[in-house]
Coordinates of C-alpha atoms (C1' of nucleotides) in Angstrom, one line a residue:
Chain A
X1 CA -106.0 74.7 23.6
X2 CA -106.7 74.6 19.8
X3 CA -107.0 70.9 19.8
X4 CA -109.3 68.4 20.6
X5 CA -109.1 64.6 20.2
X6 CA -111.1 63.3 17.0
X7 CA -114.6 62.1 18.5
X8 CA -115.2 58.9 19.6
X9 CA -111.0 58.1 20.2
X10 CA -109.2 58.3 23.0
X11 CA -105.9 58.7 25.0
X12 CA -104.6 56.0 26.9
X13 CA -102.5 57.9 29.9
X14 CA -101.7 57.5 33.6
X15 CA -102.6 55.0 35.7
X16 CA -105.6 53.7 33.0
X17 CA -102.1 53.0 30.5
X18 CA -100.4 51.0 33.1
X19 CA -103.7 49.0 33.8
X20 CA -103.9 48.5 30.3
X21 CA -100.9 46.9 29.3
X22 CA -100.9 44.9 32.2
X23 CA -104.1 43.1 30.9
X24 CA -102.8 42.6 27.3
X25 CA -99.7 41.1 28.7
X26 CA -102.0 39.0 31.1
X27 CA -104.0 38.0 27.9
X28 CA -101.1 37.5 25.5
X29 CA -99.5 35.3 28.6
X30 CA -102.7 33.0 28.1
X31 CA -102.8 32.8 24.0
X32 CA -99.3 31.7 24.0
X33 CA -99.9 29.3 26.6
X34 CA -101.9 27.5 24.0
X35 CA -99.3 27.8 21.2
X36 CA -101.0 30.9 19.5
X37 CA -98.2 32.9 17.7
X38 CA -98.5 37.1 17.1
X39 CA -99.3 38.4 14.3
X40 CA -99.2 42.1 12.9
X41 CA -101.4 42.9 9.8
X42 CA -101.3 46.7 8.8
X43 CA -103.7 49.1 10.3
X44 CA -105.4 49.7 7.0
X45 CA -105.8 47.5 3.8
X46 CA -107.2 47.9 0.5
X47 CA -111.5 48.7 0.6
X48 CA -112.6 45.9 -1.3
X49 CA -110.6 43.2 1.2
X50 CA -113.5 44.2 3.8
X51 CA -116.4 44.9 1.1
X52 CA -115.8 41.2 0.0
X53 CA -115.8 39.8 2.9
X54 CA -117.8 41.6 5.6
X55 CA -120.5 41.9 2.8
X56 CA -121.9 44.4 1.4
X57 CA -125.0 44.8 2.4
X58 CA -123.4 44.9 6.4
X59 CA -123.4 47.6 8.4
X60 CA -119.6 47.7 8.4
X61 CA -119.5 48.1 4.6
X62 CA -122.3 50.5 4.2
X63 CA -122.2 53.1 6.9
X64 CA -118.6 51.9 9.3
X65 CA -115.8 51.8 7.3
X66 CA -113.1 54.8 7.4
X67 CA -112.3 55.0 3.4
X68 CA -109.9 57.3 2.0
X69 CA -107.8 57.0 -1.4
X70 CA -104.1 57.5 -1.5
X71 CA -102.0 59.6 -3.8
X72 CA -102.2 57.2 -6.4
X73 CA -106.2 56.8 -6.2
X74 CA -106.3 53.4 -4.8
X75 CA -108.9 52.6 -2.4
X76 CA -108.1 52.1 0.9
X77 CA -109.6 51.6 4.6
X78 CA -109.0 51.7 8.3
X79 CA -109.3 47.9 9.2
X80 CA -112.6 47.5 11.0
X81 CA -111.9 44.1 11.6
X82 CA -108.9 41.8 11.7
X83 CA -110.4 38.5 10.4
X84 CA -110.2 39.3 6.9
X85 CA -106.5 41.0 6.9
X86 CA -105.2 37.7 9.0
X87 CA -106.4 35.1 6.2
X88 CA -105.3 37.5 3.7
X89 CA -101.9 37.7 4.9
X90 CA -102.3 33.6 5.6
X91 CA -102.9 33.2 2.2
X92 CA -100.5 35.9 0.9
X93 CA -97.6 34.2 2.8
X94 CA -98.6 30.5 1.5
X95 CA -99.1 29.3 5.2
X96 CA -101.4 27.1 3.7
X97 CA -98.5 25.2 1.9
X98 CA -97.2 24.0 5.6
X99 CA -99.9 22.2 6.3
X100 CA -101.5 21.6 9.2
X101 CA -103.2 24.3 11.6
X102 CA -101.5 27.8 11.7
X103 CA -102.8 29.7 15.1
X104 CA -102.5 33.5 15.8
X105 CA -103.1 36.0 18.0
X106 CA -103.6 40.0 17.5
X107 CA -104.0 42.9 19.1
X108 CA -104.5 46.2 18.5
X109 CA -106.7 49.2 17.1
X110 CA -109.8 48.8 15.0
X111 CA -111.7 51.8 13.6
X112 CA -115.6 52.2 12.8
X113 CA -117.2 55.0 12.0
X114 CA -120.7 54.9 14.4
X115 CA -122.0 56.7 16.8
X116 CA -120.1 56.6 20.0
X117 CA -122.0 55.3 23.8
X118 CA -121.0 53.8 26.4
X119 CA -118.7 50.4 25.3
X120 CA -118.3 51.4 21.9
X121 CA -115.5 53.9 19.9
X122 CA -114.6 54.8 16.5
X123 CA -111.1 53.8 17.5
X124 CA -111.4 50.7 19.5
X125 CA -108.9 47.7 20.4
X126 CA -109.4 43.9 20.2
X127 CA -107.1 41.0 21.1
X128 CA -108.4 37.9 19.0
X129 CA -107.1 34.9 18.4
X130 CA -107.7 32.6 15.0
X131 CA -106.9 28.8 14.1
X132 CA -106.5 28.7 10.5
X133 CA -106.6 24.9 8.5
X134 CA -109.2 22.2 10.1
X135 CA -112.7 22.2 10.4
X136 CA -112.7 19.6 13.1
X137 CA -114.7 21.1 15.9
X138 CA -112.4 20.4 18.8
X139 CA -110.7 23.4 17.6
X140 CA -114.3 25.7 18.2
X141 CA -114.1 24.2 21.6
X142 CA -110.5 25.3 21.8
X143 CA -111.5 28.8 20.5
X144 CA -114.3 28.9 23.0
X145 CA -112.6 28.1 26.2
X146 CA -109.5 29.8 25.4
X147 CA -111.7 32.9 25.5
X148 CA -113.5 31.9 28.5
X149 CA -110.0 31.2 29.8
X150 CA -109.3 35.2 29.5
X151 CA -111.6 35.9 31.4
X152 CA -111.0 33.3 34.1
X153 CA -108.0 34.9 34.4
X154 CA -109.2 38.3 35.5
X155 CA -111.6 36.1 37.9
X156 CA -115.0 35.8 36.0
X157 CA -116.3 32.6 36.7
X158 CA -120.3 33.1 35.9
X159 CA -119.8 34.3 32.2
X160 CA -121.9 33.4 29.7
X161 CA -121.3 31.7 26.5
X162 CA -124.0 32.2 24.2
X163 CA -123.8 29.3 21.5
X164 CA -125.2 28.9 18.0
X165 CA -124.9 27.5 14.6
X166 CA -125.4 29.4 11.1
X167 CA -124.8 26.4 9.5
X168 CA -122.8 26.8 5.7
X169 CA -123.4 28.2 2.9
X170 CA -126.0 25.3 1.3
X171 CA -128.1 24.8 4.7
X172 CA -128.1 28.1 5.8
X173 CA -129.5 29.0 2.1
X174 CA -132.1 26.5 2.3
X175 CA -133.0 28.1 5.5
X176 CA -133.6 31.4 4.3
X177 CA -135.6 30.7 1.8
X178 CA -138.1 28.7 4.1
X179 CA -137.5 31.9 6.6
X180 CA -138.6 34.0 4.1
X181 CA -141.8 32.6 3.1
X182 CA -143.0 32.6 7.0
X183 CA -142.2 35.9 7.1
X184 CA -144.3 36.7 4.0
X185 CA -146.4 34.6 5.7
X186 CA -146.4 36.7 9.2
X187 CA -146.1 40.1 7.1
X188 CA -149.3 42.0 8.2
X189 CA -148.3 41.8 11.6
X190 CA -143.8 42.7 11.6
X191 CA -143.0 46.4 12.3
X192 CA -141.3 48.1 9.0
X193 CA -137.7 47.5 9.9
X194 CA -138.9 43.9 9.9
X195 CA -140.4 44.1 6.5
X196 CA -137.1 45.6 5.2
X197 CA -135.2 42.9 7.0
X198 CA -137.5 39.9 5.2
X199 CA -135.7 40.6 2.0
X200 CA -132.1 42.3 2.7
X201 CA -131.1 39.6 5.7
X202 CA -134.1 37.8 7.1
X203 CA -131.8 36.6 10.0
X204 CA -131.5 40.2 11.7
X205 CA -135.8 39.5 12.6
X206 CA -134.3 37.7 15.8
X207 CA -132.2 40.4 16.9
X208 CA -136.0 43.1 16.8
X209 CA -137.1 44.0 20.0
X210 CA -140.7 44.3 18.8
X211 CA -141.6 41.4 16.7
X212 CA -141.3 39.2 19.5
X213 CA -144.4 37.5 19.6
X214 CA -143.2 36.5 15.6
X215 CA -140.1 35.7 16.5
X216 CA -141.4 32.5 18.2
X217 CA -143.0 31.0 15.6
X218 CA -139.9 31.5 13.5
X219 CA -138.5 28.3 12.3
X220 CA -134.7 28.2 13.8
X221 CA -131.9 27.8 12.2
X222 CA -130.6 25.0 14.5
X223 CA -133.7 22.6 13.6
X224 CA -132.9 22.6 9.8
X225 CA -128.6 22.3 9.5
X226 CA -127.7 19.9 7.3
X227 CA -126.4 16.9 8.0
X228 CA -122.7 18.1 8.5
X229 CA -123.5 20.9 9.9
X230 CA -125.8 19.9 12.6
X231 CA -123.4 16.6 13.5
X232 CA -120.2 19.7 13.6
X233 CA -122.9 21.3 15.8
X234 CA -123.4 18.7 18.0
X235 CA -119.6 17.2 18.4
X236 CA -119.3 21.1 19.5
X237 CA -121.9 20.8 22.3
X238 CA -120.1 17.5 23.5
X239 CA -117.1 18.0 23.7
X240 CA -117.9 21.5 25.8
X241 CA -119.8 19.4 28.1
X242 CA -116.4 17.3 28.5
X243 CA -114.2 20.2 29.2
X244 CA -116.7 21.9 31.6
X245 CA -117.4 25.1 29.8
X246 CA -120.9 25.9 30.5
X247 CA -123.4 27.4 27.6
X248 CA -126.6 28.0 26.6
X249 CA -127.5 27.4 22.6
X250 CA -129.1 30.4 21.4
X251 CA -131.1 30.1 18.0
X252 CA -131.6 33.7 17.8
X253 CA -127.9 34.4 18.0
X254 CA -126.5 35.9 14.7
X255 CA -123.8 37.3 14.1
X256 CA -123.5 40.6 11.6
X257 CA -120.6 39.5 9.5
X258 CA -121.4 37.6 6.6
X259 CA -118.2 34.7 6.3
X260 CA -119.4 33.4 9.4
X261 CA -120.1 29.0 8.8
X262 CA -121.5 26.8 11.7
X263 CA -120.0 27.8 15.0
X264 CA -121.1 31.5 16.1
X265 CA -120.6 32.3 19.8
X266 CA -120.6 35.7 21.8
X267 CA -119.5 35.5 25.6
X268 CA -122.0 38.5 27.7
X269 CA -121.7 40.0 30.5
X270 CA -124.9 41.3 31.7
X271 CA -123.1 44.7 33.7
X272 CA -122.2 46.0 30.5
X273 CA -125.4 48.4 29.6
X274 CA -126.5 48.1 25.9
X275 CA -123.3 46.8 24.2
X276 CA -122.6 44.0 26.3
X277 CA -121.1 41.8 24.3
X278 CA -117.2 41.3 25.7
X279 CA -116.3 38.9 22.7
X280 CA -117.4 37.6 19.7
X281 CA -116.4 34.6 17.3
X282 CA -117.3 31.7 15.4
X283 CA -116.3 29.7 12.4
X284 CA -115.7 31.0 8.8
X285 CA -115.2 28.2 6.9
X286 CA -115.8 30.2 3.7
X287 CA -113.7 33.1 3.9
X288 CA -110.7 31.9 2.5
X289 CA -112.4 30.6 -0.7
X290 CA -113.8 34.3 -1.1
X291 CA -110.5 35.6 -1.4
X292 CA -109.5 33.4 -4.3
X293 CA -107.7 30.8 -2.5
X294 CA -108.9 27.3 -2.0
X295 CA -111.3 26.4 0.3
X296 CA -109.5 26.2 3.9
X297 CA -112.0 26.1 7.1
X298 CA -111.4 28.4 10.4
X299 CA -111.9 29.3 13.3
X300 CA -111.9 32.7 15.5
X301 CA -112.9 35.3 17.7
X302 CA -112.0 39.1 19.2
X303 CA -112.4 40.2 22.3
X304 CA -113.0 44.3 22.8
X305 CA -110.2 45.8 25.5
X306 CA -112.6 49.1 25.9
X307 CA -115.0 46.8 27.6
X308 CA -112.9 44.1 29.4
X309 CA -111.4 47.4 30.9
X310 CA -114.7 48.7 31.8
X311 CA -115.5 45.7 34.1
X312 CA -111.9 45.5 35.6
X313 CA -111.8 47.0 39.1
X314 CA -109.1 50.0 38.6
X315 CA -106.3 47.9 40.6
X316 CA -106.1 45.0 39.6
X317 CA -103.4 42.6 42.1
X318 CA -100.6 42.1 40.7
X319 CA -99.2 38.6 40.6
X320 CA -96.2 39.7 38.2
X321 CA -93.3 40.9 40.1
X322 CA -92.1 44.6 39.9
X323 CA -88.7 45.6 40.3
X324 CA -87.2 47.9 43.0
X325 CA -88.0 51.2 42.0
X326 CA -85.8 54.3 43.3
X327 CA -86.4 57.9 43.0
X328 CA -83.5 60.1 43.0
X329 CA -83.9 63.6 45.1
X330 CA -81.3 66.5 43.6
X331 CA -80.6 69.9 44.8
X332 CA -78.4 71.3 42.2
X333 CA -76.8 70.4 38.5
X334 CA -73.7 68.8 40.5
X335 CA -75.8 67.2 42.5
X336 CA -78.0 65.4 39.3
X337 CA -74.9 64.4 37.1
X338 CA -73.7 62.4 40.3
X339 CA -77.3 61.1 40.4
X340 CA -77.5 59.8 36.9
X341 CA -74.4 57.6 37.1
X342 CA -75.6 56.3 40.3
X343 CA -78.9 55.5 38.7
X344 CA -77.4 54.3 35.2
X345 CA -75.6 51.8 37.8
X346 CA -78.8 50.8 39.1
X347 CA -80.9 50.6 35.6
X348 CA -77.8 48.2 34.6
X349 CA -78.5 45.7 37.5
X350 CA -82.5 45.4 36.2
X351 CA -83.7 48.5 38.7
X352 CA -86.0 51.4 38.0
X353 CA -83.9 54.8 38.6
X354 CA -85.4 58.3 38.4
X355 CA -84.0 61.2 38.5
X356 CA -86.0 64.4 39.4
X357 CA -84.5 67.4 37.5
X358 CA -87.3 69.9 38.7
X359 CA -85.1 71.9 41.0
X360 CA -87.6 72.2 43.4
X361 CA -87.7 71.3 46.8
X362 CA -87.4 68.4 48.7
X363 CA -90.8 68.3 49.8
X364 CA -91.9 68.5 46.5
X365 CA -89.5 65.8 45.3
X366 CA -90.3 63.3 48.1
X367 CA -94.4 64.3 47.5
X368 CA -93.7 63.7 43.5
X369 CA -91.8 60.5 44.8
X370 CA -94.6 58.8 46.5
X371 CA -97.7 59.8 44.6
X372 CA -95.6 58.0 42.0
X373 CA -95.3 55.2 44.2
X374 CA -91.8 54.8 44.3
X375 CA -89.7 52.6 46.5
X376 CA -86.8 54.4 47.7
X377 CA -86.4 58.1 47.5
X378 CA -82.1 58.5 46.9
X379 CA -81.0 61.8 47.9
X380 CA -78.0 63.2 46.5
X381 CA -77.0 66.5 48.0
X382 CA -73.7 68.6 49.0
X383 CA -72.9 66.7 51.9
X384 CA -73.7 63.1 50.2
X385 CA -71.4 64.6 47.5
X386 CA -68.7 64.5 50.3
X387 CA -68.9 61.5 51.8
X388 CA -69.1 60.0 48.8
X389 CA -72.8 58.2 49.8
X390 CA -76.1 58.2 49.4
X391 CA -79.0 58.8 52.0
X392 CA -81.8 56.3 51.0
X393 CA -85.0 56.3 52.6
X394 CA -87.5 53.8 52.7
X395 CA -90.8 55.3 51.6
X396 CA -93.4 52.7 53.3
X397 CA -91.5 52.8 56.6
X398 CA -90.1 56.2 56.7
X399 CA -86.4 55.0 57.8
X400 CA -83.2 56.3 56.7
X401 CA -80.0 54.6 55.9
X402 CA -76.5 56.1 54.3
X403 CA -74.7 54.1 51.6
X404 CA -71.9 54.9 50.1
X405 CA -72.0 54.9 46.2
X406 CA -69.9 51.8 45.6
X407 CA -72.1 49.6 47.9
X408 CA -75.9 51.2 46.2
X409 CA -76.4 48.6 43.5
X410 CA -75.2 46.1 46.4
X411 CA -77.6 47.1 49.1
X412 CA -80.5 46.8 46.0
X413 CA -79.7 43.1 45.3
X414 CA -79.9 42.3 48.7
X415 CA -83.2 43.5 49.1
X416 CA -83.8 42.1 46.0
X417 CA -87.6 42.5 43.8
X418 CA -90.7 43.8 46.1
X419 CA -94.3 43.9 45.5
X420 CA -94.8 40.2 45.5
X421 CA -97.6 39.2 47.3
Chain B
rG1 C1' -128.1 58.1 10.3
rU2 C1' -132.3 59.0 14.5
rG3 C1' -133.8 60.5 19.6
rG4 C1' -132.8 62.6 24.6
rG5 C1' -129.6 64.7 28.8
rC6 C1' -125.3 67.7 29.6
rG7 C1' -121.1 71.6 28.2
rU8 C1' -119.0 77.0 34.2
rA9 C1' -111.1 77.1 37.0
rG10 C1' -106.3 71.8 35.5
rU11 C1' -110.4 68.4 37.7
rU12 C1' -115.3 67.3 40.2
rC13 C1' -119.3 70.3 40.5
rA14 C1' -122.6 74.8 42.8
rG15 C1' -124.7 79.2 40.7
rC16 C1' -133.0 80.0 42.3
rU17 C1' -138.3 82.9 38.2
rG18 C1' -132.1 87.3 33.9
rG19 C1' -128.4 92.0 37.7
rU20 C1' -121.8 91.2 35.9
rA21 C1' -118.7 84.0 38.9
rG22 C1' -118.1 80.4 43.7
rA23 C1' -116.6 75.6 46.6
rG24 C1' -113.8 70.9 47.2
rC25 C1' -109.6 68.5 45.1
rC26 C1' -105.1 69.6 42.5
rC27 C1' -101.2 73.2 42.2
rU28 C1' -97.8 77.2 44.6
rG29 C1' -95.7 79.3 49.2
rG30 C1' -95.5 78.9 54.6
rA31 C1' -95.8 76.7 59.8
rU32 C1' -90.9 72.6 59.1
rU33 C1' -83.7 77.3 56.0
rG34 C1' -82.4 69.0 53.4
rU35 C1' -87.5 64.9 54.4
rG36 C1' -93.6 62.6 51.5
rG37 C1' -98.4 60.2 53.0
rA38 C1' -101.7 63.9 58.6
rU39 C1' -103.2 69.0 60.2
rC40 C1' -103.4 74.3 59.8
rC41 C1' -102.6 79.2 57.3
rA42 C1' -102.1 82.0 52.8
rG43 C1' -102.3 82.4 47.4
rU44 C1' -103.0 81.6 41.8
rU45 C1' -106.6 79.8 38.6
rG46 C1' -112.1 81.5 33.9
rU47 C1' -113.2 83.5 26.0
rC48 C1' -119.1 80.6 31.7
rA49 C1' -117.9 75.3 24.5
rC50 C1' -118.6 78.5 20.0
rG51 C1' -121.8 81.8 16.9
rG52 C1' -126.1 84.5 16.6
rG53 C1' -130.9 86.4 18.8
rU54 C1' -134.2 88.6 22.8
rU55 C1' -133.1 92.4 26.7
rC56 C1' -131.1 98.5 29.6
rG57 C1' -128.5 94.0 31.2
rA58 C1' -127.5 86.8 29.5
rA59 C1' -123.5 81.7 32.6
rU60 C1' -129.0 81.9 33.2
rC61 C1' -134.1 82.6 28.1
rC62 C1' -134.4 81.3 22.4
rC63 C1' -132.0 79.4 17.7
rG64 C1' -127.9 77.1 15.3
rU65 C1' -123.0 74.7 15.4
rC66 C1' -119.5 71.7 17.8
rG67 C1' -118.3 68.5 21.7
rU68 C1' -119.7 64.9 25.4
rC69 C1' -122.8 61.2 27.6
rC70 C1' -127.0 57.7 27.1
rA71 C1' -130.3 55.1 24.0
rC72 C1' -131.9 53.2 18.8
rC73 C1' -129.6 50.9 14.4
rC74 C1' -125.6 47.7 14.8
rC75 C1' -121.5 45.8 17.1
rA76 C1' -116.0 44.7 20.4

RNA sequence: GUGGGCGUAGUUCAGCUGGUAGAGCCCUGGAUUGUGGAUCCAGUUGUCACGGGUUCGAAUCCCGUCGUCCACCCCA
């Protein structure tokens, strides 16, 4: 074949598709459980939307982003992110004119352009969720244990949240500044990324695997928030206590986009290898202000479905229930016409109906049948033809019944839905 | 962008210090002329990633390209 998949995508098929969708419906279940409505952004947006916002100096803006120009010469990129495209299409729609707290949910396909490894794509998906219109921090607790509640679902109880606050755009300032001089200060002895780092974004020192021994002398962030910020801080901590979500504040925690105010959290699971981060959020109080709208304070976060997947068993039990499904066995074109009207009967009463065209024989239709996990094979054949019935074989037990075409969608109700357990 | 491992059948892999390509699974047919999940028998499957070099001879050694995996940077 002449064709290969671009690097670093991939196609979602088989028995990894059905897995797949199950868990976004599992985790779309839970965000509109807590009153989080859809919404759908485009895939791609105009350039300077993320160079604004991201910042330009990231890592996103620099080296990521998937740019191309359109027919007309305007700038354009693959979204890399969905924060951004969500407040713009809040503000864009005048949400803000409704007052009160607007809350959505995503999902769907975000591109970078990095090196792909284990946990990480060019084409990846996130589910996120953002609360748009009050900086009271009951809603970062809401954020943070919806996404704990995700994963809850899927039965991780021993998650961990990493918490920490950037504090806003005065303190966090302030911060720097002091940051900077210690580093000055500790110069002689930072590798040369961490020279670089001292005056592009000081912060990133705390993420070097080498300075560690200057790392701890570091002043943290967390000791010197202002006054709002460290009492938003605080409330945060409390009111997690309350609820029962368990964290650990981490000083060192940063996170790489720069409209991140106050709350920054990460939840990590340790099984994960080198990107183990399975969600990331926080508060971006400033965003909105950046896009030319007023001032209005948020809150967020995005989970990664590559790496949710990755720690899923591959069958995961299903607590939804699945409809009868019945696989129709033909022998010749009479035979499959007669087949499709009995299985457009059964599709009309809620079933699954298949009808195998191959030709081939039964052997190979029952085989095809049960690797596909069907309920009921339905043969339809001369002598069915006849009598005017079906012969419909149970494929867990093996036994046989005939029943005559009227009576099918009949005998299906009674049995009713299977594969509850 | 940087570093390392790996590219052989649809798939998972074997193939020694160079001598002309193999196994399991899958698939197809049969034992069972209309009955799956078990067993047995038979059969098909290849640009040895691509391009160049060394050699009488390269899947094997060397170089380059591409892909893939892992790590760094960074992030979901």
């Amino acid at each position: 074949m002449k064709f290969k998949k671009p690097r670093g995508t991939q196609d979602l098929l088989g028995k990894y598709m059905e897995k797949w969708s199950s868990v976004e419906e599992r985790i779309t279940g839970i965000l509109r459980s807590y009153g989080y409505l859809e919404i759908r952004t485009p895939i791609f947006e105009v350039s300077d939307l993320f160079v604004r916002t991201v910042g330009e100096s990231s890592d996103i803006v620099t080296k990521e982003m998937y740019m191309f120009k359109d027919k007309k010469g305007r700038r354009l990129t693959l979204r890399p992110e969905n924060t951004a495209p969500v407040m713009r299409a809040y503000l864009e729609n005048g949400l803000q004119r409704q007052g009160g707290i607007s809350r959505f949910y995503y999902m769907g396909p975000m591109f970078r352009y990095d090196r792909p490894q284990a946990g990480r794509y060019r084409q990846f998906h996130q589910i996120g969720a953002e609360a748009i219109g009050t900086s009271n921090p009951a809603i970062d607790a809401e954020i943070i244990n919806l996404s704990m509640d995700i994963y809850r679902a899927f039965g991780f109880s021993s998650l961990q949240v990493r918490l920490n606050s950037v504090g806003c755009m005065k303190c966090r300032g302030e911060y720097m500044g002091f940051l900077r001089e210690k580093l000055e200060e500790y110069k002689p002895e930072l590798c040369d990324d961490c020279r670089q780092r001292t005056d592009t974004n000081p912060l990133r020192v705390f993420d070097c695997k080498t300075c560690v021994s200057v790392k701890e002398k570091l002043p943290t962030i967390t000791d010197h928030l202002c006054e709002e910020c460290n009492e938003h801080f605080e409330k945060l901590c409390a009111i997690l206590k309350q609820m029962g979500v368990d964290f650990v504040i981490d000083p060192l925690l940063v996170r790489g986009l720069d409209y991140y105010t106050k709350t920054a959290y990460e939840i990590v699971c340790p099984e994960l290898g080198a990107q183990n981060a399975l969600c990331g959020g926080g508060r971006y109080d400033g965003l909105a202000s950046e896009l030319g709208g007023v001032s209005i304070p948020a809150v967020g976060f995005s989970a990664g479905m590559e790496r949710l997947m990755q720690i899923l068993p591959d069958e995961l039990d299903k607590s939804e229930t699945t409809m009868t499904r019945a696989y129709f066995v033909v022998f010749d074109d009479k035979c499959s016409i007669q087949a499709m009207v009995l299985a457009d009967r059964l599709r009309s009463a809620g079933f699954v109906a298949y009808v195998d065209f191959s030709m081939r024989s039964i052997k190979k239709q029952l085989k095809s049948a049960s690797t596909r996990g069907y309920d009921y094979a339905v043969f339809v054949g001369q002598k069915e033809i006849e009598d005017k019935e079906v012969t419909l074989k149970n494929m867990e037990s093996g036994d046989q019944v005939t029943v005559s075409f009227e009576k099918l969608v009949s005998y299906f109700s009674e049995k009713g839905v299977v594969g509850i357990e």
